[in-house]
XYZ file of C-alpha atoms in Angstrom:
518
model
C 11.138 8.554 14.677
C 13.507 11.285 13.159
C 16.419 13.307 14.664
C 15.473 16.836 14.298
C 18.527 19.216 13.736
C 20.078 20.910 16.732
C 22.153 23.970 17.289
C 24.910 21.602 17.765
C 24.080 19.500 14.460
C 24.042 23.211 12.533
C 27.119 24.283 14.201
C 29.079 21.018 13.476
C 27.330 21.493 9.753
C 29.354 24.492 9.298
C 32.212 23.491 11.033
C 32.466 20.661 8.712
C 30.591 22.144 5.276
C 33.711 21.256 2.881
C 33.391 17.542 4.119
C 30.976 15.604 2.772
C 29.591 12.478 3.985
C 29.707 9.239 2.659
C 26.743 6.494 3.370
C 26.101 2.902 1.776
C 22.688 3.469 1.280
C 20.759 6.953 1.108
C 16.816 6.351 1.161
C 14.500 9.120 0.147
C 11.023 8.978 2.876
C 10.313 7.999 5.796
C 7.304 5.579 4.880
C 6.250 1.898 4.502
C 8.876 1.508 1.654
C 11.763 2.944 2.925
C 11.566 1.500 6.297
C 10.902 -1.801 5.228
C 13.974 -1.594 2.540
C 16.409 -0.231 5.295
C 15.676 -2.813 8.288
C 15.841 -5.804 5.682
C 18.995 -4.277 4.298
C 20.404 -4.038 8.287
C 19.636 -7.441 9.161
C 21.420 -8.697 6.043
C 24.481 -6.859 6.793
C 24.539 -5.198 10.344
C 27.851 -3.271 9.313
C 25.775 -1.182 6.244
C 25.900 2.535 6.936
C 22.619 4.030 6.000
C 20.548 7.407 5.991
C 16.527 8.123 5.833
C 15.572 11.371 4.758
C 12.195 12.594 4.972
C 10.657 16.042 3.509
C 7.996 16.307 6.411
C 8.636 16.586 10.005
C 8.027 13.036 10.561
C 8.142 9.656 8.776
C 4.392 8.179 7.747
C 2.610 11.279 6.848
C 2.013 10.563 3.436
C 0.348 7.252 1.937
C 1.418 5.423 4.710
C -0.396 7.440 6.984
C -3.698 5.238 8.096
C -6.078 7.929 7.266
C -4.209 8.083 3.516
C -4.925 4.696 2.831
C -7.730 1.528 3.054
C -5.241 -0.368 5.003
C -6.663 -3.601 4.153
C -3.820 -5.763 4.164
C -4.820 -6.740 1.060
C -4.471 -10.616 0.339
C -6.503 -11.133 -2.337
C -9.277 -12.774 -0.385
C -12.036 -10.206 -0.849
C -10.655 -7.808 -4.186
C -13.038 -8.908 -6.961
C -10.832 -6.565 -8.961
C -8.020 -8.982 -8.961
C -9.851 -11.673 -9.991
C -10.347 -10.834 -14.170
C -13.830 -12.302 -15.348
C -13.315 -13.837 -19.184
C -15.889 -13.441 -22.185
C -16.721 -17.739 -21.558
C -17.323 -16.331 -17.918
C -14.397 -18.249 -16.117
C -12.213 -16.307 -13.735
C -8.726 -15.679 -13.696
C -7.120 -16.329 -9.957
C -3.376 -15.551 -11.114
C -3.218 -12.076 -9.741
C -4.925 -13.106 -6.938
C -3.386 -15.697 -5.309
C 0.134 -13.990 -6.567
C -0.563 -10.768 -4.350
C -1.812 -13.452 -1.334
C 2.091 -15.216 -1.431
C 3.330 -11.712 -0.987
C 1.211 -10.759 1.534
C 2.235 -14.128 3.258
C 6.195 -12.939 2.631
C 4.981 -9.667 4.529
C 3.924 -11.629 7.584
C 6.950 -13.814 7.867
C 9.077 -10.288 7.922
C 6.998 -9.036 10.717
C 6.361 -12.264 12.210
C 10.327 -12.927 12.713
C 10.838 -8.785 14.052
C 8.620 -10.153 16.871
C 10.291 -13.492 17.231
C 13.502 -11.072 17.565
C 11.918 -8.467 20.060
C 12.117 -5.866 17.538
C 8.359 -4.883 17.824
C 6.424 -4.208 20.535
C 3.036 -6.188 20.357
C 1.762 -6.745 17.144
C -1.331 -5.863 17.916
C -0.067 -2.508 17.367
C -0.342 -2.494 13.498
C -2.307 -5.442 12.565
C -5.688 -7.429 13.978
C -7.876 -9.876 12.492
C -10.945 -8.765 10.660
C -12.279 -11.308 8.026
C -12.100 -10.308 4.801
C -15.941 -10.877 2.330
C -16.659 -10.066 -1.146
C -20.284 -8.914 -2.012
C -22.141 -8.604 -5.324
C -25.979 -7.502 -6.154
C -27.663 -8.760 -8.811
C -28.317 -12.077 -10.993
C -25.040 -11.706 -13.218
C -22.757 -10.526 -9.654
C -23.994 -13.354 -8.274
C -22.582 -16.055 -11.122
C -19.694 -13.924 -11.313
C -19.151 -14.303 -7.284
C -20.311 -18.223 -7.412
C -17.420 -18.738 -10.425
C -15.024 -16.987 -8.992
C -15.894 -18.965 -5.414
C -15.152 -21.522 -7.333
C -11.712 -21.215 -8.945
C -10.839 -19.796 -6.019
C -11.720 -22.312 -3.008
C -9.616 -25.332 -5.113
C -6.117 -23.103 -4.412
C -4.974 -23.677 -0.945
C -4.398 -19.784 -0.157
C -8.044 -20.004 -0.674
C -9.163 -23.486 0.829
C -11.094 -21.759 3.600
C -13.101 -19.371 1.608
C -17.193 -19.658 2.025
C -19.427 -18.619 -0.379
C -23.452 -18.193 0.548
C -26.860 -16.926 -1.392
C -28.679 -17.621 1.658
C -29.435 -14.121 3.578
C -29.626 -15.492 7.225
C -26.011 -16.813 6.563
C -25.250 -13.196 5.455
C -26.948 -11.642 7.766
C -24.595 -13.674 10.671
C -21.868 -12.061 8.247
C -22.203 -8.786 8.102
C -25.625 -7.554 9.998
C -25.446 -3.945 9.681
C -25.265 -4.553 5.767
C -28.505 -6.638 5.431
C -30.906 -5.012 8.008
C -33.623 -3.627 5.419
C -32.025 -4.939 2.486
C -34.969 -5.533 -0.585
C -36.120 -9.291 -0.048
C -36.046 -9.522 -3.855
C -32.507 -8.492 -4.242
C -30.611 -11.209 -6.058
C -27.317 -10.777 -3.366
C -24.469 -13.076 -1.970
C -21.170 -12.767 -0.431
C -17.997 -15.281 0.157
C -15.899 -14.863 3.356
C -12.738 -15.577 4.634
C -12.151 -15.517 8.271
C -8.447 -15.034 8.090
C -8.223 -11.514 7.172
C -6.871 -8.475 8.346
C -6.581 -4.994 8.696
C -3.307 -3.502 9.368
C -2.160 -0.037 10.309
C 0.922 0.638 8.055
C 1.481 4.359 9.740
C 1.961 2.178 13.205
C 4.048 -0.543 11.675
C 6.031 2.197 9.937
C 7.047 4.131 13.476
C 7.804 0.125 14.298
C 10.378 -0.154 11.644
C 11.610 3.582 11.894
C 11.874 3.082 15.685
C 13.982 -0.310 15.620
C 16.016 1.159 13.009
C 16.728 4.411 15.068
C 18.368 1.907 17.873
C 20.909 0.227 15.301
C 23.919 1.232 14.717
C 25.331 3.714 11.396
C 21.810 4.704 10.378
C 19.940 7.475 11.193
C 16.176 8.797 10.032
C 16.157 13.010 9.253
C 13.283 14.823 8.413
C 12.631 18.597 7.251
C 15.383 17.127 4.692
C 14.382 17.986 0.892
C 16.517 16.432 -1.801
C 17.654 19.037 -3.903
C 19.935 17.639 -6.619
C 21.160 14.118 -7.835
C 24.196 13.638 -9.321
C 26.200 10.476 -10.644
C 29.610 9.985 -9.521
C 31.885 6.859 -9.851
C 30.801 5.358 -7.108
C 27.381 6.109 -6.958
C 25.761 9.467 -6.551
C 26.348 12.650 -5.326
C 22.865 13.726 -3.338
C 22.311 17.486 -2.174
C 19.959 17.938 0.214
C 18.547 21.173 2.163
C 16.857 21.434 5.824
C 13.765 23.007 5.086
C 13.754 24.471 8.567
C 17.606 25.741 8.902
C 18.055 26.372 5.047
C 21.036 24.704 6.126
C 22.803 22.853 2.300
C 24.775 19.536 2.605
C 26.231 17.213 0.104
C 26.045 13.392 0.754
C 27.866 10.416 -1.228
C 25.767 7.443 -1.461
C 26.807 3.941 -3.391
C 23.104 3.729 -3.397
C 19.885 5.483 -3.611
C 16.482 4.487 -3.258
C 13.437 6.887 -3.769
C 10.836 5.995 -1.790
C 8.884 9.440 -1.522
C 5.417 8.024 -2.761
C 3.715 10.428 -5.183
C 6.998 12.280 -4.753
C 9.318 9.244 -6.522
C 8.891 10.691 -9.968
C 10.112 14.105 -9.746
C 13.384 12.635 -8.201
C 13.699 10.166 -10.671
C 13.339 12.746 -13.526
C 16.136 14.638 -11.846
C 18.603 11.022 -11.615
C 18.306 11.761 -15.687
C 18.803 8.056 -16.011
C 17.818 6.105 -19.474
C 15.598 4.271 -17.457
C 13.406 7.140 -16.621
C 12.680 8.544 -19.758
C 9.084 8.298 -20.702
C 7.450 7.909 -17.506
C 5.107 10.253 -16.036
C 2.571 10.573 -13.229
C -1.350 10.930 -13.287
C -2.727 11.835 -9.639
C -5.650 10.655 -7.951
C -6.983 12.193 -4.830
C -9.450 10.121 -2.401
C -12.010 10.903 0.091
C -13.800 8.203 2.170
C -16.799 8.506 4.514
C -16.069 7.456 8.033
C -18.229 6.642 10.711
C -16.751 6.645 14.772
C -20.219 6.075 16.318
C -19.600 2.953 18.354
C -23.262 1.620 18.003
C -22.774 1.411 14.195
C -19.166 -0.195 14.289
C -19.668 -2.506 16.989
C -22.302 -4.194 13.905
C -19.939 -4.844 11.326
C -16.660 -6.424 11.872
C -15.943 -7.396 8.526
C -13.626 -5.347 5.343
C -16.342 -6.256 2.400
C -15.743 -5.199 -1.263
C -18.109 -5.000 -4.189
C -17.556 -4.362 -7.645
C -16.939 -0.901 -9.993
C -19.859 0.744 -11.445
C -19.992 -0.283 -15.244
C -17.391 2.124 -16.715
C -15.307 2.839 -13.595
C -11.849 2.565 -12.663
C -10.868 -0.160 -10.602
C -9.447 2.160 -7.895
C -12.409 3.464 -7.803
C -13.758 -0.405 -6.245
C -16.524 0.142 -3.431
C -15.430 -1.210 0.272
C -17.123 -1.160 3.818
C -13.519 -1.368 6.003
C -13.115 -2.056 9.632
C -10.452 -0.036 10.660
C -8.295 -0.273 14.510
C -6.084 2.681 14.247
C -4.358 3.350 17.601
C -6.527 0.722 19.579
C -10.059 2.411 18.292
C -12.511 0.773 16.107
C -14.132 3.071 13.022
C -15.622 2.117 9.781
C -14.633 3.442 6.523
C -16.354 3.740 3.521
C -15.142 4.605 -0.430
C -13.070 5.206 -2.092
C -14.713 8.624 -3.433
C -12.247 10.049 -6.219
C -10.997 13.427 -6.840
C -8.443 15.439 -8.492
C -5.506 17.628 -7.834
C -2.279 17.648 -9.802
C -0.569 17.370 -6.259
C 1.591 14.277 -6.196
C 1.691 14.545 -2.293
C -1.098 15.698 -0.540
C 1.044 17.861 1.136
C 2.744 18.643 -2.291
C 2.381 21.508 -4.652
C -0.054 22.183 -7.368
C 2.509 22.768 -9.615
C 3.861 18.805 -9.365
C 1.847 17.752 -12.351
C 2.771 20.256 -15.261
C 6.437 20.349 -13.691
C 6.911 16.811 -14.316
C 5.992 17.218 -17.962
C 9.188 16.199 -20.145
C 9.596 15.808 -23.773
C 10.024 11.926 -23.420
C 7.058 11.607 -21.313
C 4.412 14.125 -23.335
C 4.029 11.782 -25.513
C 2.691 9.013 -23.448
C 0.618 11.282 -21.242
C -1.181 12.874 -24.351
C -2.189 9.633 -25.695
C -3.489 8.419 -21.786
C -5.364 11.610 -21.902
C -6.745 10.917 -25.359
C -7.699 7.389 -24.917
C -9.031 7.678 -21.055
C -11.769 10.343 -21.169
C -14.542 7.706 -19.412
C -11.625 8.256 -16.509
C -11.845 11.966 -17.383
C -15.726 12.387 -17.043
C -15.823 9.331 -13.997
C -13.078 12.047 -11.963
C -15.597 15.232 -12.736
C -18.524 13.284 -11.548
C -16.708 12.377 -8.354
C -15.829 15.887 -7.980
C -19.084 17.243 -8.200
C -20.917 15.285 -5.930
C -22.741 16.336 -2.869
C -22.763 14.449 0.696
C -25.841 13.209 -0.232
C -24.841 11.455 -3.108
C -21.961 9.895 -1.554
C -24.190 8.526 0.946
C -26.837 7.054 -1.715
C -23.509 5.343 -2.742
C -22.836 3.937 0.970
C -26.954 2.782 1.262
C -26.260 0.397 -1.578
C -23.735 -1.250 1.432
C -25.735 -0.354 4.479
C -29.458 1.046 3.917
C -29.937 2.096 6.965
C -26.804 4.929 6.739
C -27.539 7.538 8.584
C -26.271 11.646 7.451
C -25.602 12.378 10.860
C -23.361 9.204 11.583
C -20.912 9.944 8.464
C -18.041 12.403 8.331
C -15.810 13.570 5.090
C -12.303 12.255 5.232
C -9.850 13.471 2.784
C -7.281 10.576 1.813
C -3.709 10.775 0.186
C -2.496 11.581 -3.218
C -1.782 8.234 -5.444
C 0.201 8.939 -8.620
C -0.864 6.323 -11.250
C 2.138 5.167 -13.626
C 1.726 6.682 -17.402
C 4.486 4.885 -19.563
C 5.383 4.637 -23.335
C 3.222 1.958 -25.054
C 4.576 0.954 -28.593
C 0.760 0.233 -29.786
C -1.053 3.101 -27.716
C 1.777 5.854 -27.404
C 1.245 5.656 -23.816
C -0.889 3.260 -21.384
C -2.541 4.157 -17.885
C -1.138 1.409 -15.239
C -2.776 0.745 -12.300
C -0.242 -1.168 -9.918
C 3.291 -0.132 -8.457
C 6.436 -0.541 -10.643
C 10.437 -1.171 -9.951
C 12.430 1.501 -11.861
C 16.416 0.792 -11.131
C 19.102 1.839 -13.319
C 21.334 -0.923 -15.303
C 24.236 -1.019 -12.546
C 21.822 -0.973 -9.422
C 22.970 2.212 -7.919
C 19.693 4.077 -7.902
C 16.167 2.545 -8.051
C 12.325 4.103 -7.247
C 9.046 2.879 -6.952
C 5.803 4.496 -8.494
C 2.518 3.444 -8.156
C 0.170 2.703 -6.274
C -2.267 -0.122 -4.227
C -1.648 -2.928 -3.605
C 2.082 -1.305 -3.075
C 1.814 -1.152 1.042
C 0.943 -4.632 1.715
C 3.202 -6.453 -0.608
C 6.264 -4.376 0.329
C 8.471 -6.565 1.315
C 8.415 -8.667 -1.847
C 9.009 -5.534 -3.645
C 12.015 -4.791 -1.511
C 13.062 -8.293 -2.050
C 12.846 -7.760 -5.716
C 14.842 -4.171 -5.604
C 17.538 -6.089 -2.959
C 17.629 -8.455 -6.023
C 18.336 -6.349 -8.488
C 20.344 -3.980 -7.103
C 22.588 -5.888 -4.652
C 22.445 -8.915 -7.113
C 25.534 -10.323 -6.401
C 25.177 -10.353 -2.215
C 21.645 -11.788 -2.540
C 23.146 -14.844 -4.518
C 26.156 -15.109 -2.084
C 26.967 -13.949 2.102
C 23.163 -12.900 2.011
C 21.926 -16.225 1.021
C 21.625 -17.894 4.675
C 20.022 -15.029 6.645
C 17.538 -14.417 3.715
C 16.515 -18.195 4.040
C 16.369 -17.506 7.950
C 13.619 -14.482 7.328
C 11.464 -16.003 4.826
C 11.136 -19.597 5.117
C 9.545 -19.884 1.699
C 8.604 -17.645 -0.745
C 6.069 -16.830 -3.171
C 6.462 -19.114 -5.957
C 6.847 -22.196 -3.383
C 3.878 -20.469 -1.635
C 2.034 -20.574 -4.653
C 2.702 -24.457 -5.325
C 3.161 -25.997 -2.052
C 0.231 -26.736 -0.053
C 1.764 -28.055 2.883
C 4.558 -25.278 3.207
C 2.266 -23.049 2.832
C -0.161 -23.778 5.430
C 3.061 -24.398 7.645
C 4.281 -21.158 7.352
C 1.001 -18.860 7.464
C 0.367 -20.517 10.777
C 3.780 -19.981 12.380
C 3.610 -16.352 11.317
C -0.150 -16.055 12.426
C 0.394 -17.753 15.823
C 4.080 -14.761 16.270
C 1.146 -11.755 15.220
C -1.543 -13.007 17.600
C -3.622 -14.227 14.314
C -3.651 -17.766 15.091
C -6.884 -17.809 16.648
C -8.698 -15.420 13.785
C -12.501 -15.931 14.121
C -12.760 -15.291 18.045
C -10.257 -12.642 18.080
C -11.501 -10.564 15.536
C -14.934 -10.566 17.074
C -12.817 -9.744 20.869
C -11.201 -6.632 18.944
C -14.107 -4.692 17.530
């Protein structure tokens, strides 16, 4: 995925150190963002000269890693977070179906890099698994039969199921209802058209195509050093972390991708836009389970609701996962805490990102967020055991022996200036550009991998404004037949397009296939 520096690259670097190069577009790592933003950018103008640089020695080691992340693929069909429950008990689908229209832009990207022959097989980075929602008890249950409600009259929606009855479940998701209390109020909705996707794979996809087109280039062991605005854009210093070697690059644009890593960079742009954001990391752990007898009985991603006082990050799942053509099951998310903002970062990432114009907003997040406080100690502390009294709510029949530990990424929750609260806790991913386009970042966190390429979209928006209203006009249209608000409103369309881009990633056929691949 990355050139690695040569001899011959460090001798030419010296040869050449007074010269400094000059690129279009400079993007800062090698994951799901970055690679998405730089192939969209090449097929909307083929002559753009562009660099990737990635801290670590190769390009998805951080959140987009498949390990680092639930992978869902996350439409909206099974997140009962996303779906806000009001005092007069009705349910609020907005979020819900507005994350499902991105996820449906994110298929026709991938779905025309196949039709072009720039993937191999999809089946590569995503497979069908159907996607349920599960609640216990009598006031889950109305929740579950309102939301199933509100929900199965949009058409992103129209082939959602909803069922109290326990031998309908039990067809469902088995492994989940063997031994289950027969006076358990219980029920579940399902969609069949669901799916898991491997964002590390379709990352080395993107990285890889990229690699064979011409004026870019993806370097790793590169750390970004130093940001500096010039007339035309910025000045960018960067250091190989193997060679020590120091270069200087001149960029019209820069994007900071780095994950967990965005924030420090965008501190150092010193941009107005910056000021007052800061970073509060998360740390997950999962249980996973590889023994094929277990997995083989539950082909299904199902998500319950948050313990009364909990984050919604912290939202229970039982995942089907295909990583590399092998079937596991996950189980979480467990929090914890380090004040790493890569979980191959440094301790010291937290307190060094502490600014005047952001202590203010993170004093009043830790002030008015202590239930988070005392929810992140109790994950902490717990034992195994514990976390598998957690999984038996899912699956009674969990076995210690059958469950290991796996230690997730970092995710950097946004803390920005509130003019009520001083400073609010976001959960979500967020756009930072400056006024003339010529730097942006991202920070945040889930749903961020699935819908990004409508956030790229967005940033190609806002930052190349005036070439996505002009020459980029007709080869946007060829990519994305329709887009989200037209998803959102058009039936017909809609179905028209999820099925063209289903039948290019092998999804057409969802029900049989995703019982074939577990």
């Amino acid at each position: 995925m990355c050139r690695q520096s040569s001899a011959v690259d460090l001798g030419e670097a010296l040869m050449a150190q007074n010269e400094i190069e000059t690129v279009d577009a400079l993007l800062v790592g090698a994951g799901i963002m970055s690679a998405t933003l730089a192939v969209l950018l090449k097929e909307l103008d083929p002559g753009i000269k562009l660099e990737i640089v990635e801290l670590q020695e190769s390009g998805a080691i951080e959140s987009s890693n498949p390990w680092n992340n639930a992978g869902t693929g996350h439409a909206g069909l099974c997140e009962l977070n996303y779906t806000a429950e009001a005092a007069d008990g009705s349910v609020d689908i907005k979020k819900a179906v507005n994350i499902n229209t991105q996820f449906e832009v994110s298929k026709q990207f991938w779905a025309y890099l196949i039709a072009k022959g720039a993937f191999t097989s999809p089946r590569e980075f995503i497979n069908p698994i159907p996607h349920l929602s599960f609640v216990r008890g009598a006031k889950g249950v109305n929740f579950l039969k309102n939301r199933f409600a509100a929900m199965s009259k949009h058409h992103a929606f129209a082939e959602m199921e909803y069922s109290e009855d326990r031998a309908t479940m039990t067809e469902w998701m088995p492994l989940m209802m063997a031994n289950r209390p027969a006076d358990e109020p219980i029920a579940a909705t399902r969609v069949l058209g669901g799916t898991d996707v491997n964002f590390g794979a379709l990352t080395s996809q993107l990285l890889g195509y990229l690699n064979k087109q011409t004026a870019s280039e993806v370097k790793c062991n590169q750390k970004v050093t130093g940001l500096q605005r010039t007339a035309n854009g910025w000045r960018v210093e960067i250091k190989d972390t193997q060679s020590g070697q120091a270069r200087e690059v001149n960029a019209r644009f820069v994007f900071l991708g780095a994950g967990g890593g965005a924030l420090p960079l965008l501190q150092m742009s010193g941009i107005p836009e910056s000021k007052g954001f800061g970073g509060f990391p998360v740390s997950g752990q999962w249980l996973r389970c590889d023994n094929q007898e277990v997995v083989k009985q539950h082909q299904a991603k199902v998500y319950s609701q948050a313990e009364v006082g909990a984050p919604p990050m912290s939202v229970p799942h039982l995942d089907t996962r295909v990583v590399d053509g092998k079937t596991s099951l996950l189980f979480g998310p467990y929090a914890g805490f380090s004040t790493k903002f890569l979980k191959h970062g440094s301790f010291l990432d937290l307190p060094l990102s502490v600014r005047p114009s952001n202590l203010g907003p993170m004093l009043a997040v830790a002030r008015d967020n202590m239930d988070l406080t005392r929810y992140l100690i109790k994950e902490v502390m717990q034992s195994q055991e514990q976390r598998l009294d957690a999984l038996r709510k899912f699956y009674p029949d969990a076995k210690t022996e059958d469950w290991r530990l796996e230690i997730a990424g970092q995710r950097v929750q946004i803390i920005k200036k509130d003019p009520k609260k001083g400073g609010i806790l976001q959960f979500g991913t967020e756009l930072v550009a400056a006024e003339d386009g010529s730097i942006a970042a991202l920070l945040g966190a889930s749903p961020g991998a699935s819908v990004t390429v409508s956030i790229m979209l967005e940033l190609i928006e806002r930052c190349f404004a005036g070439k996505a209203r002009d020459e980029w006009v007709g080869k946007l249209a060829e990519i994305f037949p329709a887009r989200e608000k037209t998803l959102e409103s058009d039936a017909e369309l809609y179905r028209k397009v999820s099925e063209h881009s289903d039948q290019l990633l092998q999804l057409a056929n969802k029900s049989s296939v995703a019982a074939a691949s577990v």
